[in-house]
Amino acid sequence: MKDHSMPRVVISGTGLFQPAQVITNAELVASFNAFADLQNAAHADEIAAGMRVPLVHSSVEFIEKASGIQQRYVLDKSGVLDPTRMRPKFAPRPDGELSLMAEIAVDAAKKAMAAAGKQGRDIDGVLCAAANMQRAYPAMACEIQAAIGAGGYGFDMNVACSSATFAIEQAANAIKSGSATCVLVVNPEITSAHLEWRDRDCHFIFGDVCTAVIVEAADTATSADQWEVLGTKLVTQFSNNIRNNAGFLNRCEDTDPDARDKTFMQEGRKVFKEVVPMAAAHIEQHLHTLGFEPTQVRRYWLHQANLGMNQLVLKKLVGREVGDDIAPIILSEYANTASAGSIIAFHAHHADLKARDLGVICSFGAGYSIGSVVLRRV
Ligand code: COA
């Protein structure tokens, strides 16, 4: 039953920061192969003695066929592509300067605020939700809150690739309960820094980006582009199949900070098999609790990790193959951008929908974690 005592909640604006630098699959593979050749030459004796397995070349054909990814945006291309480095190079900043994560967050936030017609003073909650945080504290959200002149409160939250959808639920609940009226959800995803560019199995997966969403009470919204949040649904189920062991205990454990387990690791095939049925069932159940069938949804803005994965989720949901019009794919251009992927899809592909059209944003990722947001165009 609808509770009329609770304020209705809308998404009234989105923003996207996209780095200027692009790495194509061809550039990425050339750099990986140069790195593999250097490593193999450096360890030629061990390889010849059978004590070490040589590194094998990567291939553009494999990447495109297995994932659907064609390129990715990154904040620092030269560091990633340098076969003697294989990670981005960022200059450390003094504490008095805006942090890198906050910088891209403020860019996306200002675009979302402009789209929603909001000033900093209108915002009374800032959720910085991303798969990685630049530091332990103070919260990135507090720095972003100060930089945009927002009031209220801010906090960081990490639910890996589901950080954005989980944050939209927190924002919607804060508005419904009256603890906030207008919340900025911002997702600065500098995934190039957690990706292991030296691992052929995953070196092609991620890209950098930042998304921002304004979530507010319908009563205060003035934007011409509003989406009512009809419902949110979150679920988690523990799995080690996507894991990163970097953390504040590392130095006390006397482990190597550059060891393989201190960056992104996954069992990609297991993730694919286990998450597809979970995500399809989750979305179906969510829609049913709101009285809708999956076929009534005009557009699905799904998590962007793998083209085949999204096609299978949709096939289970609507019983047939669907194209970009029902479920737009942005990962060919952006790669996997962790929690930002489904939000980029929404940001780039909602303008053509009509009033009262239904849409679903759904993320899936480490945890496992799945979050869905059912929207109706106002
Ligand atoms: N270039 C060429 N060949 C490669 C390669 C590369 N870069 N990486 C792996 N291969 C090879 C493997 O060695 C393997 O060879 P083999 O059959 O001779 O053993 C073969 O390709 C298949 O490898 P596999 O890892 O099983 O590939 P896959 O089809 O599962 O595709 C992913 C890999 C990662 C693209 C896919 O599993 C995936 O996207 N899974 C979902 C991941 C996900 O959603 N994660 C969430 C992250 S937040």
CSV table of N, CA, C and O and ligand atoms in Angstrom, one decimal, residues 58-59 62 66-67 161 200-201 203-206 242 264 266 268-269 271-272 305-306 309 336, ligand 1:
chain,number,residue,atom,x,y,z
A,58,SER,N,48.6,-11.0,-24.9
A,58,SER,CA,47.2,-10.7,-24.9
A,58,SER,C,46.7,-10.5,-26.3
A,58,SER,O,47.5,-10.4,-27.2
A,59,SER,N,45.4,-10.4,-26.5
A,59,SER,CA,44.9,-10.2,-27.9
A,59,SER,C,43.6,-9.3,-27.9
A,59,SER,O,42.7,-9.5,-27.1
A,62,PHE,N,40.4,-11.4,-28.5
A,62,PHE,CA,39.9,-12.0,-27.3
A,62,PHE,C,39.1,-11.0,-26.4
A,62,PHE,O,38.0,-11.3,-26.0
A,66,ALA,N,35.3,-11.6,-25.7
A,66,ALA,CA,35.0,-12.1,-24.3
A,66,ALA,C,34.2,-11.0,-23.5
A,66,ALA,O,33.4,-11.3,-22.6
A,67,SER,N,34.5,-9.7,-23.8
A,67,SER,CA,33.9,-8.7,-22.9
A,67,SER,C,33.0,-7.7,-23.6
A,67,SER,O,32.1,-7.1,-23.0
A,161,CYS,N,31.1,-2.5,-6.9
A,161,CYS,CA,30.4,-2.1,-8.1
A,161,CYS,C,28.9,-1.7,-7.8
A,161,CYS,O,28.2,-1.1,-8.7
A,200,ARG,N,47.2,-10.6,-17.7
A,200,ARG,CA,46.5,-10.8,-19.0
A,200,ARG,C,45.0,-11.1,-18.8
A,200,ARG,O,44.2,-10.7,-19.7
A,201,ASP,N,44.6,-11.8,-17.8
A,201,ASP,CA,43.2,-12.2,-17.6
A,201,ASP,C,42.3,-11.0,-17.3
A,201,ASP,O,41.1,-11.1,-17.5
A,203,HIS,N,43.5,-7.3,-17.5
A,203,HIS,CA,44.2,-6.0,-17.8
A,203,HIS,C,43.3,-5.1,-18.6
A,203,HIS,O,43.5,-3.9,-18.6
A,204,PHE,N,42.3,-5.6,-19.3
A,204,PHE,CA,41.5,-4.8,-20.2
A,204,PHE,C,40.2,-4.3,-19.6
A,204,PHE,O,39.4,-3.7,-20.2
A,205,ILE,N,39.9,-4.7,-18.3
A,205,ILE,CA,38.5,-4.6,-17.8
A,205,ILE,C,38.1,-3.2,-17.5
A,205,ILE,O,36.9,-2.8,-17.8
A,206,PHE,N,38.9,-2.4,-16.8
A,206,PHE,CA,38.4,-1.2,-16.2
A,206,PHE,C,38.7,0.1,-16.9
A,206,PHE,O,39.7,0.2,-17.6
A,242,ILE,N,35.4,-12.1,-6.4
A,242,ILE,CA,35.9,-10.7,-6.8
A,242,ILE,C,36.5,-10.2,-5.5
A,242,ILE,O,35.7,-10.0,-4.5
A,264,PHE,N,42.8,-5.6,-7.8
A,264,PHE,CA,41.6,-6.3,-8.2
A,264,PHE,C,41.9,-7.8,-8.7
A,264,PHE,O,42.8,-8.0,-9.5
A,266,GLN,N,39.8,-11.5,-9.8
A,266,GLN,CA,38.5,-12.2,-9.9
A,266,GLN,C,38.6,-13.5,-10.6
A,266,GLN,O,39.5,-13.8,-11.3
A,268,GLY,N,36.6,-14.7,-13.2
A,268,GLY,CA,35.6,-14.0,-14.1
A,268,GLY,C,34.5,-15.0,-14.6
A,268,GLY,O,33.4,-14.6,-14.6
A,269,ARG,N,34.9,-16.2,-14.9
A,269,ARG,CA,33.9,-17.2,-15.4
A,269,ARG,C,32.9,-17.5,-14.3
A,269,ARG,O,31.7,-17.6,-14.6
A,271,VAL,N,32.1,-15.6,-11.7
A,271,VAL,CA,31.3,-14.4,-11.5
A,271,VAL,C,30.2,-14.4,-12.5
A,271,VAL,O,29.0,-14.2,-12.2
A,272,PHE,N,30.5,-14.6,-13.8
A,272,PHE,CA,29.6,-14.6,-14.9
A,272,PHE,C,28.4,-15.6,-14.6
A,272,PHE,O,27.2,-15.2,-14.6
A,305,ALA,N,29.8,-4.6,-17.1
A,305,ALA,CA,31.0,-5.3,-16.9
A,305,ALA,C,31.3,-6.2,-18.1
A,305,ALA,O,32.4,-6.4,-18.5
A,306,ASN,N,30.2,-6.7,-18.7
A,306,ASN,CA,30.4,-7.7,-19.8
A,306,ASN,C,29.1,-7.7,-20.6
A,306,ASN,O,28.0,-7.9,-20.1
A,309,MET,N,27.0,-10.9,-20.5
A,309,MET,CA,26.3,-11.0,-19.2
A,309,MET,C,25.0,-10.2,-19.2
A,309,MET,O,24.0,-10.7,-18.8
A,336,ASN,N,34.5,-1.3,-17.9
A,336,ASN,CA,33.8,-1.4,-16.6
A,336,ASN,C,34.3,-0.3,-15.8
A,336,ASN,O,35.5,-0.1,-15.5
B,1,COA,N1,44.1,-12.3,-24.4
B,1,COA,C1,44.0,-13.5,-25.0
B,1,COA,N2,43.6,-14.7,-24.4
B,1,COA,C2,43.2,-14.5,-23.1
B,1,COA,C3,43.3,-13.3,-22.4
B,1,COA,C4,43.7,-12.2,-23.1
B,1,COA,N3,43.8,-11.0,-22.5
B,1,COA,N4,42.8,-13.5,-21.1
B,1,COA,C5,42.5,-14.8,-21.0
B,1,COA,N5,42.7,-15.4,-22.2
B,1,COA,C6,42.5,-16.8,-22.5
B,1,COA,C7,42.6,-17.7,-21.3
B,1,COA,O1,44.0,-18.1,-21.1
B,1,COA,C8,41.8,-18.9,-21.7
B,1,COA,O2,42.5,-19.8,-22.5
B,1,COA,P1,42.4,-21.4,-22.4
B,1,COA,O3,41.0,-21.6,-22.8
B,1,COA,O4,43.4,-21.8,-23.4
B,1,COA,O5,42.6,-21.7,-21.0
B,1,COA,C9,40.7,-18.3,-22.5
B,1,COA,O6,41.2,-17.0,-23.0
B,1,COA,C10,39.4,-18.1,-21.7
B,1,COA,O7,39.7,-17.4,-20.5
B,1,COA,P2,38.6,-17.0,-19.4
B,1,COA,O8,39.2,-16.3,-18.3
B,1,COA,O9,37.8,-18.3,-19.1
B,1,COA,O10,37.7,-16.1,-20.3
B,1,COA,P3,36.2,-15.7,-20.2
B,1,COA,O11,35.5,-16.1,-21.4
B,1,COA,O12,35.6,-16.1,-18.9
B,1,COA,O13,36.2,-14.1,-20.2
B,1,COA,C11,36.0,-12.2,-18.7
B,1,COA,C12,36.9,-13.4,-19.2
B,1,COA,C13,36.7,-11.6,-17.5
B,1,COA,C14,35.9,-11.2,-19.8
B,1,COA,C15,34.6,-12.8,-18.3
B,1,COA,O14,34.7,-13.9,-17.5
B,1,COA,C16,33.8,-11.8,-17.5
B,1,COA,O15,33.6,-10.6,-17.9
B,1,COA,N6,33.2,-12.2,-16.4
B,1,COA,C17,32.3,-11.4,-15.6
B,1,COA,C18,33.2,-10.5,-14.8
B,1,COA,C19,32.5,-9.5,-14.0
B,1,COA,O16,31.3,-9.2,-14.2
B,1,COA,N7,33.1,-9.0,-13.0
B,1,COA,C20,32.7,-8.0,-12.1
B,1,COA,C21,33.8,-7.1,-12.0
B,1,COA,S1,33.4,-5.8,-11.0
